[in-house]
Coordinates of C-alpha atoms and ligand atoms in Angstrom, one line a residue:
X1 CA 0.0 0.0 0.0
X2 CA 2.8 2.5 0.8
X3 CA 5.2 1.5 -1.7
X4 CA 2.0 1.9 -4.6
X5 CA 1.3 5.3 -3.1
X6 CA 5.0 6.1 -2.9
X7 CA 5.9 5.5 -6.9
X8 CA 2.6 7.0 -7.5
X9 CA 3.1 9.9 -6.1
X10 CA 6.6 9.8 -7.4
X11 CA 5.4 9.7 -11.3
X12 CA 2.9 12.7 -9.9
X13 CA 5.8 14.4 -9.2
X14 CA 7.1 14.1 -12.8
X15 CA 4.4 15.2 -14.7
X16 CA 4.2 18.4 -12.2
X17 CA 7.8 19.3 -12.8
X18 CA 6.8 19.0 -16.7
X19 CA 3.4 20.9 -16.6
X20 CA 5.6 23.6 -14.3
X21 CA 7.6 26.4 -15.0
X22 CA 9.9 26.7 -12.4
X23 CA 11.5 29.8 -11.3
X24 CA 13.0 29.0 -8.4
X25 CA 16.5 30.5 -8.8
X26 CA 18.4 27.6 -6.8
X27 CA 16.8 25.1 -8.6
X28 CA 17.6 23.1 -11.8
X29 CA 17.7 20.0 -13.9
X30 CA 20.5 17.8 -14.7
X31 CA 21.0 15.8 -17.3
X32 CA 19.5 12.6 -17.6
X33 CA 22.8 10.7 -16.9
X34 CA 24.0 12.8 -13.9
X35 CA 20.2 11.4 -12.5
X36 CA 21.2 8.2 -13.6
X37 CA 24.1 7.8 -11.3
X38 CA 21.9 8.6 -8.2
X39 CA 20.7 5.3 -8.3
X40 CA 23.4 3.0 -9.4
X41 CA 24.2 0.3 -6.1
X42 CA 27.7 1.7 -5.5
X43 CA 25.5 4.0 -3.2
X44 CA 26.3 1.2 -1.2
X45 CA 29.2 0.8 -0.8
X46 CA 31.2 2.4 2.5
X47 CA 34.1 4.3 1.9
X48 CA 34.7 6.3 4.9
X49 CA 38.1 8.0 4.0
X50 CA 39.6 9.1 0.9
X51 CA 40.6 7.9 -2.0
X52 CA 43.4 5.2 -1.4
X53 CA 42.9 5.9 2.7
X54 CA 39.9 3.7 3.2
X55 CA 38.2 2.5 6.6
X56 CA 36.8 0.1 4.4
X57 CA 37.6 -2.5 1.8
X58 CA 36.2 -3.3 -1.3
X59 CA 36.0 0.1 -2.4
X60 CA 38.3 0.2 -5.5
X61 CA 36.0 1.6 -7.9
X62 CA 34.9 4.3 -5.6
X63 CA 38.3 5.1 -5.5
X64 CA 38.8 5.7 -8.9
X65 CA 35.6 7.5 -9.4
X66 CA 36.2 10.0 -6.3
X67 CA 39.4 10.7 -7.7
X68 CA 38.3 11.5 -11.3
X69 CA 36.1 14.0 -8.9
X70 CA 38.8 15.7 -7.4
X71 CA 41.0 15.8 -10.3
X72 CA 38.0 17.5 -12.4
X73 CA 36.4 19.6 -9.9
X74 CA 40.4 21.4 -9.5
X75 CA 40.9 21.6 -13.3
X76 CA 37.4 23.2 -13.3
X77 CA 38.0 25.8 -11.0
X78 CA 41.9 26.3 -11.5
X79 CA 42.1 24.9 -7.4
X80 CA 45.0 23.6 -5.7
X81 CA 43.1 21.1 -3.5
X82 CA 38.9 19.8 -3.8
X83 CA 37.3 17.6 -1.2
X84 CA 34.3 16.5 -2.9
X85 CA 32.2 15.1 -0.4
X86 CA 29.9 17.4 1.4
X87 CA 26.4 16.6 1.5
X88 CA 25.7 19.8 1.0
X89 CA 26.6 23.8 0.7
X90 CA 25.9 23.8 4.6
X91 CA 28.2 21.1 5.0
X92 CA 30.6 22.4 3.3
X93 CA 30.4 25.9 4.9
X94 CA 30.3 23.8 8.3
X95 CA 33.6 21.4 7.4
X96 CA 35.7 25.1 6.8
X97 CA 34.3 26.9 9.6
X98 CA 34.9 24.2 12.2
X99 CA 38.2 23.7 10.8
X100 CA 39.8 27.4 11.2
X101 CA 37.9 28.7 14.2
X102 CA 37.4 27.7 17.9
X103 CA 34.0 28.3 19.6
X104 CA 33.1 32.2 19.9
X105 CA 35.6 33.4 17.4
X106 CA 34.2 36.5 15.0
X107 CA 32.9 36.1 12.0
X108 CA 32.1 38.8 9.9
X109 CA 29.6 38.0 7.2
X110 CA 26.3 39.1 4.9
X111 CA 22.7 39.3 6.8
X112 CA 20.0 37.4 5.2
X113 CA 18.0 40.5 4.2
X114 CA 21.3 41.4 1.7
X115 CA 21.5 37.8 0.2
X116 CA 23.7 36.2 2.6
X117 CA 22.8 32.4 3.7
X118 CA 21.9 30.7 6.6
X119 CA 25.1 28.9 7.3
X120 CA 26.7 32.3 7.4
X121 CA 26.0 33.2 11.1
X122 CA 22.0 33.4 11.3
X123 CA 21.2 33.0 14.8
X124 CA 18.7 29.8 13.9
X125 CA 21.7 27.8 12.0
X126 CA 24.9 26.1 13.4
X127 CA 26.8 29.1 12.3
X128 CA 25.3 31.7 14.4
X129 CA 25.3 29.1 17.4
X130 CA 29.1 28.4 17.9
X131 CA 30.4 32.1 16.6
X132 CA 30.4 35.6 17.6
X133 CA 28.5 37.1 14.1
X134 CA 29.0 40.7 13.0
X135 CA 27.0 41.2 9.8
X136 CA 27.8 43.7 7.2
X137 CA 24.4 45.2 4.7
X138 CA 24.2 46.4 1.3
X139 CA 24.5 49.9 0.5
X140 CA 21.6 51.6 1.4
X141 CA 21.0 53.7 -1.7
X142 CA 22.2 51.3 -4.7
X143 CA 21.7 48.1 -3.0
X144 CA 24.9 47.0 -4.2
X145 CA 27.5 46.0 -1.9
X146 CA 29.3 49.0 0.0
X147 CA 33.3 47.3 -0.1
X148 CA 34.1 50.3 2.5
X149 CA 31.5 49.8 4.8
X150 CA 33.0 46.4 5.2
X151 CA 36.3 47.5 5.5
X152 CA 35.7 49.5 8.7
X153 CA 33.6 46.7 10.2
X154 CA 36.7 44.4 9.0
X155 CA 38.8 46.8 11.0
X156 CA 36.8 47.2 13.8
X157 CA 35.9 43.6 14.7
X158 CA 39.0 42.2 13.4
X159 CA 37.0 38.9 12.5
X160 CA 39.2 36.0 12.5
X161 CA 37.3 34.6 9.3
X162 CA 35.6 36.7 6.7
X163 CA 32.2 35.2 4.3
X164 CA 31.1 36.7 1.1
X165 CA 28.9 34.8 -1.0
X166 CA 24.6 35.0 -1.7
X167 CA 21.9 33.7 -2.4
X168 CA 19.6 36.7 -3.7
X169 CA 22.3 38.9 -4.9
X170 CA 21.9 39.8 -9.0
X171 CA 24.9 41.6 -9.3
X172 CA 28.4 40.4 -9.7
X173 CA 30.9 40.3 -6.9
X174 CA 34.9 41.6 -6.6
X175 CA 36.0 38.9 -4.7
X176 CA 39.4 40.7 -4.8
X177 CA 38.6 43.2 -2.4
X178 CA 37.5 41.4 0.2
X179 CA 41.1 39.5 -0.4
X180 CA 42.2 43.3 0.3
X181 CA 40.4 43.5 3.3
X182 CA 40.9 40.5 4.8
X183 CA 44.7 40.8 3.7
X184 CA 44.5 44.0 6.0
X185 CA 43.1 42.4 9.4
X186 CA 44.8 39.2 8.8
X187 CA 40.9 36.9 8.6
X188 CA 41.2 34.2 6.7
X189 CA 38.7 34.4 3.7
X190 CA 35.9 32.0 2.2
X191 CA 34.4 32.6 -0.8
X192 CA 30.8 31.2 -1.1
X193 CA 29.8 30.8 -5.0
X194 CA 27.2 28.2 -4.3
X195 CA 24.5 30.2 -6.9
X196 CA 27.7 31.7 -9.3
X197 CA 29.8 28.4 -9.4
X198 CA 28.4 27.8 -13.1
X199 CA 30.0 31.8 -13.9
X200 CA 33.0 31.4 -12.3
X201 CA 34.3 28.1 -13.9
X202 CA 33.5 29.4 -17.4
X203 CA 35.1 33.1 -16.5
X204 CA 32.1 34.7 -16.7
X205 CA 32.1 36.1 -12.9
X206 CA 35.6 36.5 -11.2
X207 CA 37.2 33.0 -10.3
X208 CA 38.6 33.5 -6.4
X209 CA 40.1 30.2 -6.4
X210 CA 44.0 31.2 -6.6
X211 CA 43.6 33.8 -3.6
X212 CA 40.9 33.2 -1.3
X213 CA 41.9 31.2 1.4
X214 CA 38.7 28.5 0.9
X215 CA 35.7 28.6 -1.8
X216 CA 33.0 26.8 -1.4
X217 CA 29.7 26.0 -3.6
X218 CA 26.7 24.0 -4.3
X219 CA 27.1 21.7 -7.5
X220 CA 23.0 21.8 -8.1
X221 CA 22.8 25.6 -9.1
X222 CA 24.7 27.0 -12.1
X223 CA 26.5 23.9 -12.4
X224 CA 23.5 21.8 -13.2
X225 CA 25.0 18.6 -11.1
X226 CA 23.8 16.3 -8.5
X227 CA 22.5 18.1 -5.0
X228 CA 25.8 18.7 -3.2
X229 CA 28.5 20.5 -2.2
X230 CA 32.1 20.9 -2.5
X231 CA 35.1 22.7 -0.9
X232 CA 38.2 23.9 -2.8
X233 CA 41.4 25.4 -1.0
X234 CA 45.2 26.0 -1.1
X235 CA 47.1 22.9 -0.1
X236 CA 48.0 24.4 2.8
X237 CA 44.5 23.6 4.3
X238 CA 44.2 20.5 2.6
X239 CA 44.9 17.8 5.4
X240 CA 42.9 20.2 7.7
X241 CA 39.5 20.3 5.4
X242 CA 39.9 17.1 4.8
X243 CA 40.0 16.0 8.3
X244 CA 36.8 18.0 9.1
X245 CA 34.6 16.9 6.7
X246 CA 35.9 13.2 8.1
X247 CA 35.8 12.7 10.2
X248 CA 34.8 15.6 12.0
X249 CA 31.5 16.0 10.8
X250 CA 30.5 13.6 7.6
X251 CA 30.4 9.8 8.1
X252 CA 30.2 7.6 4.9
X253 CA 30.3 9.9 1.5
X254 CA 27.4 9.8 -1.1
X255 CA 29.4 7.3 -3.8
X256 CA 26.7 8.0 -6.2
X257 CA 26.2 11.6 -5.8
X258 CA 30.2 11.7 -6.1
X259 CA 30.1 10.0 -9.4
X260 CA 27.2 12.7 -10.8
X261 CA 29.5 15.5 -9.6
X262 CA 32.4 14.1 -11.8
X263 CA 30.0 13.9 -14.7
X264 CA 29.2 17.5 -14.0
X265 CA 32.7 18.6 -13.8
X266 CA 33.4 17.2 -17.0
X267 CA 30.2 18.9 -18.4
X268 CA 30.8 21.9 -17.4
X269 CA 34.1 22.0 -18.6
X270 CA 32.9 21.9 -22.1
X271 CA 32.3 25.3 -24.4
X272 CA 28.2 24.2 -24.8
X273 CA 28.2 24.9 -21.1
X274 CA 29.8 28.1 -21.5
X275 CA 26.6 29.3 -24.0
X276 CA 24.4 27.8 -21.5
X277 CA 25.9 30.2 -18.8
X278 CA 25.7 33.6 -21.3
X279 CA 21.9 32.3 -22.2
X280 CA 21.5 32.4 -18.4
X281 CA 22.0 35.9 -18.3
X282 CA 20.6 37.0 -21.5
X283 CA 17.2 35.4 -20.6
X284 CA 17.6 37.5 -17.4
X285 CA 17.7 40.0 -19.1
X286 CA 14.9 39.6 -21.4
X287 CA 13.1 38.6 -18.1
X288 CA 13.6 41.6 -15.9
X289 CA 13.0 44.5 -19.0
X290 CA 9.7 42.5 -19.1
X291 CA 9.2 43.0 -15.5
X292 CA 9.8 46.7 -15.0
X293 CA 8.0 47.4 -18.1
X294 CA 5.0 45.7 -16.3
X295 CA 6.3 48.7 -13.3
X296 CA 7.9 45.9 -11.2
X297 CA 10.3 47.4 -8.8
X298 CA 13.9 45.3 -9.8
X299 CA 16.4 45.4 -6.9
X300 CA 19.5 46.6 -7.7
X301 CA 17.7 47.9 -11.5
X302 CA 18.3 44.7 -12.9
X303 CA 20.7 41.3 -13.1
X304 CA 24.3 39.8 -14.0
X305 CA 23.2 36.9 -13.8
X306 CA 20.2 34.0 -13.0
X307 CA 19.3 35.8 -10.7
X308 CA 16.4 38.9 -9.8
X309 CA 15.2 39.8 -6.9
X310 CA 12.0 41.6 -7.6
X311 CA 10.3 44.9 -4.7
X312 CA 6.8 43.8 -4.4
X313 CA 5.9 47.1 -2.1
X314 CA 4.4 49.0 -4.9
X315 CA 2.3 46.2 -5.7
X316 CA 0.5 46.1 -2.7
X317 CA 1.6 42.2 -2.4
X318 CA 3.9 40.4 0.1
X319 CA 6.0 37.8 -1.2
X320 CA 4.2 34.9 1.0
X321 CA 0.9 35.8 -0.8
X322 CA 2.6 36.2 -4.3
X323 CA 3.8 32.6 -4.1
X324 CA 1.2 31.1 -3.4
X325 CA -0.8 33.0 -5.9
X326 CA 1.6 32.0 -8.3
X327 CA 2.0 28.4 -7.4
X328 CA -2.1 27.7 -8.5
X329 CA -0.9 28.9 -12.0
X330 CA 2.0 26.2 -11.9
X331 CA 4.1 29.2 -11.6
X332 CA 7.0 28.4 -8.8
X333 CA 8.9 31.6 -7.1
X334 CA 10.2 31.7 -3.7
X335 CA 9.5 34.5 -1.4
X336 CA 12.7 36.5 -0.4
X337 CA 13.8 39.0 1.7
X338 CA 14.4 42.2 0.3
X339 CA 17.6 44.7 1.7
X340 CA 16.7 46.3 4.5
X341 CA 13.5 44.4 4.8
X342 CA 10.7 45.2 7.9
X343 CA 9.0 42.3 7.4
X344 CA 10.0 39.0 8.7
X345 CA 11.6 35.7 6.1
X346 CA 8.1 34.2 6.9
X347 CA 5.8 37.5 5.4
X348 CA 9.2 39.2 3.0
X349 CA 8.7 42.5 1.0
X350 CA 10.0 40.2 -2.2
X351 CA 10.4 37.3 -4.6
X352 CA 13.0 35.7 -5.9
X353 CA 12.9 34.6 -9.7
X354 CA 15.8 32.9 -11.4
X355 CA 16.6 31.8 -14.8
X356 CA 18.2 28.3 -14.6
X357 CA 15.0 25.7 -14.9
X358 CA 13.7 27.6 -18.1
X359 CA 17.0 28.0 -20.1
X360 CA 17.9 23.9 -19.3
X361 CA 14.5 24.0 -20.7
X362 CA 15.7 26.5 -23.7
X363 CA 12.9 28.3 -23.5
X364 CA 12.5 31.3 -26.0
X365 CA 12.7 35.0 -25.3
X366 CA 9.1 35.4 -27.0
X367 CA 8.0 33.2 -24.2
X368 CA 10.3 34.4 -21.6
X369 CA 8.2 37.9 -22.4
X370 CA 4.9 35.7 -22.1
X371 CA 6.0 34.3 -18.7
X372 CA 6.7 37.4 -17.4
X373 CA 3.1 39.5 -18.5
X374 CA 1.7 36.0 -17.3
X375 CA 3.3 36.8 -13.7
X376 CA 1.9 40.7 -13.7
X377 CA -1.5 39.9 -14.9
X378 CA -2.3 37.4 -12.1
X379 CA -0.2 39.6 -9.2
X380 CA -2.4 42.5 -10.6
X381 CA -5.1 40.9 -10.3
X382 CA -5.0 38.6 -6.9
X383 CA -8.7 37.8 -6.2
X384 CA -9.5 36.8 -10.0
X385 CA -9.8 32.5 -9.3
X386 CA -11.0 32.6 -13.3
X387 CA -8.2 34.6 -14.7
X388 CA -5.6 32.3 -12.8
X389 CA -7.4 28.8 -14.0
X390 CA -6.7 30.6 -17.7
X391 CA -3.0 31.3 -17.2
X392 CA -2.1 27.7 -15.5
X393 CA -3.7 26.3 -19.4
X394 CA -1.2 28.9 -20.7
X395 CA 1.3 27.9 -18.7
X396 CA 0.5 24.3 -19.3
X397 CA 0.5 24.9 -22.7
X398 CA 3.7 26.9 -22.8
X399 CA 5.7 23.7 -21.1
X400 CA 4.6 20.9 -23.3
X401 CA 6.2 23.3 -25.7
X402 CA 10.1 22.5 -23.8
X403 CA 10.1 18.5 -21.8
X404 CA 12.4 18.3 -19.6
X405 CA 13.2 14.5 -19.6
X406 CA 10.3 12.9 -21.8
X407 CA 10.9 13.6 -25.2
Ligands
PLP1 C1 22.3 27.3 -1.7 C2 23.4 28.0 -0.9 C3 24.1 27.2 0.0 C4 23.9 25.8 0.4 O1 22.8 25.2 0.2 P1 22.5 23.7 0.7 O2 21.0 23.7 0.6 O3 23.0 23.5 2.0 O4 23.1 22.8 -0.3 C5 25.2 27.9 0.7 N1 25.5 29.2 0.4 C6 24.8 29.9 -0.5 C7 25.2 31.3 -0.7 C8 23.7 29.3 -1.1 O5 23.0 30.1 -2.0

């Protein structure tokens, strides 16, 4: 009886990721053969250890494949050490953390209302628990970010460890100057491109790799691999990264997910991948003209990459009510915190829209424009159930137009 309702509810889930079009910026779709790999039986296999350091025998092929990871993931990202096996971009975040500070050393690091994540010192995640957190903003005026604000906090706090890296940030980042400012109060510096990994491997964003002390990033974003994470660093922090993901806080690695991540690598390092990243932000930009010609206020004006971060305060419209809203049209945004936001993350000023799902999907700037009119009719008009009904069969139509797997 479970099992039945289990796979049925698991093909359900397939035809609603078709009959959707997904928006939600930190979401994508592999390819078939990355998806392929999450269910091959070497998933398992134990293999506690690295690759020729085993807890566990039997585990020769794992080796081989975990190295190919390594190997790729550094000739990627121009790295001088990778350890491939986070679970995830918290993980990850957690394993470099825990391995250069002690409990109640300063970290100085973005709030969530400028884009920063949760594993970067919010009071409700591990990060804010173990750490003393001073958080830097935006600027104010541009909502871009303000380097010499940061450099007087830097300065004043003397942080022993400083984050930059977002989640809802459309702009693009110089990674350099934080190098500057850390460089100046001696913090060591992490890097979080978990959203821009995909622009930083093809040199389409700055690459921080051969000066920031660690860099860290999710390889489900931009990269369009597996759900994971991954942490690259100078070998001078190799045996100490390595020793904190395990096995200080990972047990067994994810054999299967490691194999999809070398897949990914290797995808990524082709030029296709490099179009795929340019498309990214030219469909942005198609989207987000659309937008503020439907007088939708764009934080920031606009995007450099997959991301926009849209003010819904003119519309009258909180971001909790404009998802859900837009969710009975088969519409999927997430709600978002704006800068300098006075609502809470449960009731946010915003939504966040990203352009991964629909160019994997290649969908065309004529219906880019369509999606986007689609969006301001039904936020313009919140209470009308029949209007909505009308622009899911739109929408429904508009994805049998682009499968993502059945073709
Ligand atoms: C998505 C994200 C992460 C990690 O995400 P997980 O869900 O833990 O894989 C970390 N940092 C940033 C900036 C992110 O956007």
């Amino acid at each position: 009886m479970t099992v039945t309702k289990i796979l049925n509810l698991l093909k359900e889930e397939e035809r609603y990721q078709e009959n959707t079009i997904n928006l939600i910026a930190s979401e994508n779709y592999p390819e078939k053969i990355i998806l392929q790999t999450y269910s091959n039986i070497i998933s398992n296999k134990y293999s506690e250890g690295y690759p020729g350091k085993r807890y566990y025998s039997g585990v020769k092929f794992v080796d081989e494949i975990e190295a190919i990871a390594i190997e790729k993931a550094k000739q990627l990202f121009g790295a001088e050490h990778a350890n491939v096996q986070p679970h995830s971009g918290t993980q990850a975040n957690m394993a470099v953390l825990f391995a250069v500070l002690n409990s109640g050393d300063t970290i100085l690091s973005a709030d969530l209302g400028s884009g920063g994540h949760i594993s970067h010192g919010n009071k409700f995640s591990f990060s804010g628990k173990f750490f003393n957190i001073v958080h830097y903003n935006l600027d104010e005026s541009t909502n871009l970010i303000n380097y010499e604000k940061i450099r007087e906090l830097a300065r004043k706090y003397k942080p022993k460890l400083i984050i930059v890296g977002y989640s809802s940030y459309p702009r693009k980042i110089d990674f350099s100057k934080f190098k500057e400012i850390a460089g100046e109060v001696n913090s060591y510096l992490l890097c979080d491109i978990a959203h821009i990994a995909g622009f930083v491997c093809t040199g389409l964003h700055q690459n921080p790799c051969s000066f920031a002390d660690f860099v860290t990033l999710t390889t489900h974003k931009s990269l369009r691999g597996p759900k994971g994470g991954i942490i690259l660093c100078k070998n001078k922090y190799a045996e100490q990264i390595d020793r904190m993901v395990f096995p200080g806080i990972q047990g067994g690695s994810l054999n299967n997910i490691i194999a999809g991540k070398a897949i990914c690598f290797e995808l990524a390092l082709k030029n296709e991948f490099k179009k795929y990243i340019q498309t990214l932000v030219d469909n942005s930009r198609v989207f987000y003209q659309s937008l503020i010609k439907n007088k939708f206020d764009i934080v920031s004006g606009g995007s450099d990459n997959h991301i926009i971060l849209i003010d819904l305060r003119n519309k009258n419209i909180d971001g909790h009510a404009a998802q859900e809203v837009l969710e009975k049209a088969n519409i999927l945004v997430n709600k978002n915190l704006i800068p300098f936001d006075k609502n809470s993350p449960v009731k946010p000023s915003g939504i966040r829209i990203g352009t991964l799902g629909i160019t994997t999907r290649k969908f065309s700037k004529k219906d880019i424009i369509k999606v986007a009119d689609i969006i301001s009719d039904i936020l313009n008009n919140l209470k009308d159930e029949n209007k909505i009904l009308e622009k899911r069969k739109i929408v429904e139509d508009i994805c049998k137009k682009y499968p993502i797997y059945k073709e």
